[in-house]
Amino acid sequence: MRKPRVNRTSLRGDISMLLRRLAFSQTAIHICEQEGSAALEEFLLRVLISEMANREEARRARFLHEAAFPVYKTLAGYDFQSLRLPPNLSRTELSSGAFIAEKKNLVLYGPVGTGKTHLASALGVLACEQGIRTRFFTAAQMVVRLSEAFSNGSLEKVLSSILKAQLLIIDEWGYVPIDKQGAHLLFRVISDSYERRSLIITTNLEFSKWGSIFTDDQMAAAMIDRLAHHGYILLFEGESYRMKNALMRQKR
């Protein structure tokens, strides 16, 4: 049987596109035009596709490592029963991670143990798998990191490193009181992220009490304004999963 004729113009177009994505020069295209056969161009395309796949896999692995999730979580099997989504955010939209490209924020609010950290981590893992740079901190970890950087004169460098992330997850927001300097440093992160990247905040503290934790009602109001302006509030209800599981084990 006669082999179908190869569209070499299309083939070279694909090769050229992959060369650009891999940050190679277009020398290979010139060689193909002068010396290459259809078979050699098909072989080169397979090599470039394989190299692109390998690089993407390495990039995803690097982003997962950089994110520093406390535990690897995914959306597979996640129980959405305790979660109440706002009317303008569907479960499909949430699970796709589309809010990250739109630079929108999520505030995950509800009692301890209802799945907020699990969902935040799972969305972070999803982002890494999509090739999106992500970082995970508890609020206390971030304050310590930034306070130390402020003290030793490396604050701008550390902030620049943190804010390279397209998705920034801050867990346990408001779980412990923060001093005035820590509050100002957190505000700097929120302010510098506004309309530039997505934030996911998990908290068991209602907005009206943020001022008491962050030592300044006006600063807390400014934080809330920036988080809510381009964002969604996700409400978690019900009893703690951990407490429920502990009670079930006791009954066995």
GROMACS .gro file of N, CA, C and O in nm, residues 139 142-144 146-147 150 155 173 176-189 210-220 223:
model
  140
  139ALA      N    1   0.006   3.077   5.773
  139ALA     CA    2   0.025   3.220   5.800
  139ALA      C    3   0.142   3.240   5.895
  139ALA      O    4   0.222   3.332   5.878
  142MET      N    5   0.475   3.201   5.717
  142MET     CA    6   0.505   3.315   5.632
  142MET      C    7   0.553   3.434   5.715
  142MET      O    8   0.649   3.503   5.678
  143VAL      N    9   0.487   3.459   5.829
  143VAL     CA   10   0.527   3.570   5.914
  143VAL      C   11   0.669   3.550   5.965
  143VAL      O   12   0.751   3.644   5.963
  144VAL      N   13   0.701   3.430   6.009
  144VAL     CA   14   0.836   3.401   6.058
  144VAL      C   15   0.938   3.422   5.946
  144VAL      O   16   1.042   3.486   5.965
  146LEU      N   17   0.917   3.606   5.672
  146LEU     CA   18   0.930   3.745   5.632
  146LEU      C   19   0.994   3.829   5.743
  146LEU      O   20   1.071   3.922   5.715
  147SER      N   21   0.961   3.798   5.869
  147SER     CA   22   1.019   3.873   5.981
  147SER      C   23   1.170   3.851   5.988
  147SER      O   24   1.247   3.945   6.012
  150PHE      N   25   1.323   4.047   5.710
  150PHE     CA   26   1.323   4.190   5.744
  150PHE      C   27   1.440   4.222   5.837
  150PHE      O   28   1.509   4.323   5.819
  155LEU      N   29   1.454   4.119   5.296
  155LEU     CA   30   1.309   4.112   5.276
  155LEU      C   31   1.270   4.119   5.129
  155LEU      O   32   1.189   4.038   5.082
  173TRP      N   33  -0.504   3.094   5.841
  173TRP     CA   34  -0.505   3.240   5.850
  173TRP      C   35  -0.587   3.281   5.973
  173TRP      O   36  -0.703   3.249   5.985
  176VAL      N   37  -0.358   3.213   6.498
  176VAL     CA   38  -0.283   3.267   6.612
  176VAL      C   39  -0.267   3.417   6.592
  176VAL      O   40  -0.258   3.465   6.478
  177PRO      N   41  -0.266   3.494   6.702
  177PRO     CA   42  -0.247   3.640   6.689
  177PRO      C   43  -0.113   3.673   6.625
  177PRO      O   44  -0.015   3.599   6.640
  178ILE      N   45  -0.109   3.783   6.554
  178ILE     CA   46   0.013   3.827   6.483
  178ILE      C   47   0.047   3.967   6.529
  178ILE      O   48  -0.041   4.053   6.543
  179ASP      N   49   0.175   3.992   6.555
  179ASP     CA   50   0.215   4.125   6.601
  179ASP      C   51   0.205   4.225   6.487
  179ASP      O   52   0.178   4.190   6.371
  180LYS      N   53   0.227   4.353   6.522
  180LYS     CA   54   0.205   4.460   6.425
  180LYS      C   55   0.296   4.446   6.303
  180LYS      O   56   0.252   4.464   6.188
  181GLN      N   57   0.424   4.412   6.327
  181GLN     CA   58   0.515   4.396   6.214
  181GLN      C   59   0.472   4.281   6.124
  181GLN      O   60   0.471   4.293   6.001
  182GLY      N   61   0.433   4.167   6.186
  182GLY     CA   62   0.386   4.053   6.109
  182GLY      C   63   0.264   4.086   6.026
  182GLY      O   64   0.252   4.044   5.909
  183ALA      N   65   0.172   4.165   6.084
  183ALA     CA   66   0.051   4.205   6.011
  183ALA      C   67   0.086   4.291   5.891
  183ALA      O   68   0.031   4.274   5.782
  184HIS      N   69   0.181   4.384   5.910
  184HIS     CA   70   0.223   4.470   5.799
  184HIS      C   71   0.289   4.387   5.688
  184HIS      O   72   0.269   4.415   5.569
  185LEU      N   73   0.366   4.285   5.726
  185LEU     CA   74   0.431   4.201   5.625
  185LEU      C   75   0.329   4.118   5.548
  185LEU      O   76   0.340   4.104   5.425
  186LEU      N   77   0.229   4.065   5.618
  186LEU     CA   78   0.124   3.991   5.548
  186LEU      C   79   0.045   4.083   5.456
  186LEU      O   80   0.008   4.044   5.344
  187PHE      N   81   0.020   4.205   5.504
  187PHE     CA   82  -0.052   4.300   5.418
  187PHE      C   83   0.028   4.329   5.291
  187PHE      O   84  -0.028   4.345   5.183
  188ARG      N   85   0.160   4.336   5.305
  188ARG     CA   86   0.245   4.360   5.188
  188ARG      C   87   0.225   4.247   5.086
  188ARG      O   88   0.217   4.273   4.965
  189VAL      N   89   0.218   4.123   5.131
  189VAL     CA   90   0.196   4.009   5.041
  189VAL      C   91   0.062   4.021   4.971
  189VAL      O   92   0.051   4.003   4.849
  210TRP      N   93  -1.110   3.989   6.203
  210TRP     CA   94  -0.973   3.998   6.152
  210TRP      C   95  -0.895   4.112   6.216
  210TRP      O   96  -0.775   4.103   6.236
  211GLY      N   97  -0.963   4.221   6.248
  211GLY     CA   98  -0.895   4.336   6.308
  211GLY      C   99  -0.828   4.302   6.440
  211GLY      O  100  -0.719   4.350   6.470
  212SER      N  101  -0.892   4.216   6.519
  212SER     CA  102  -0.836   4.180   6.650
  212SER      C  103  -0.713   4.091   6.635
  212SER      O  104  -0.623   4.095   6.719
  213ILE      N  105  -0.708   4.012   6.529
  213ILE     CA  106  -0.593   3.923   6.506
  213ILE      C  107  -0.477   4.001   6.444
  213ILE      O  108  -0.361   3.980   6.478
  214PHE      N  109  -0.510   4.092   6.353
  214PHE     CA  110  -0.405   4.164   6.280
  214PHE      C  111  -0.375   4.302   6.339
  214PHE      O  112  -0.308   4.383   6.275
  215THR      N  113  -0.424   4.329   6.458
  215THR     CA  114  -0.391   4.446   6.540
  215THR      C  115  -0.438   4.580   6.482
  215THR      O  116  -0.416   4.683   6.544
  216ASP      N  117  -0.504   4.579   6.371
  216ASP     CA  118  -0.540   4.706   6.306
  216ASP      C  119  -0.664   4.684   6.221
  216ASP      O  120  -0.661   4.613   6.120
  217ASP      N  121  -0.775   4.749   6.261
  217ASP     CA  122  -0.902   4.730   6.189
  217ASP      C  123  -0.894   4.781   6.045
  217ASP      O  124  -0.948   4.719   5.952
  218GLN      N  125  -0.825   4.894   6.024
  218GLN     CA  126  -0.817   4.951   5.890
  218GLN      C  127  -0.735   4.862   5.797
  218GLN      O  128  -0.772   4.842   5.681
  219MET      N  129  -0.625   4.807   5.848
  219MET     CA  130  -0.544   4.718   5.767
  219MET      C  131  -0.621   4.591   5.734
  219MET      O  132  -0.616   4.542   5.621
  220ALA      N  133  -0.692   4.538   5.834
  220ALA     CA  134  -0.773   4.417   5.811
  220ALA      C  135  -0.879   4.443   5.705
  220ALA      O  136  -0.903   4.360   5.617
  223MET      N  137  -0.716   4.442   5.369
  223MET     CA  138  -0.688   4.304   5.327
  223MET      C  139  -0.813   4.239   5.271
  223MET      O  140  -0.812   4.179   5.163
   0.00000   0.00000   0.00000
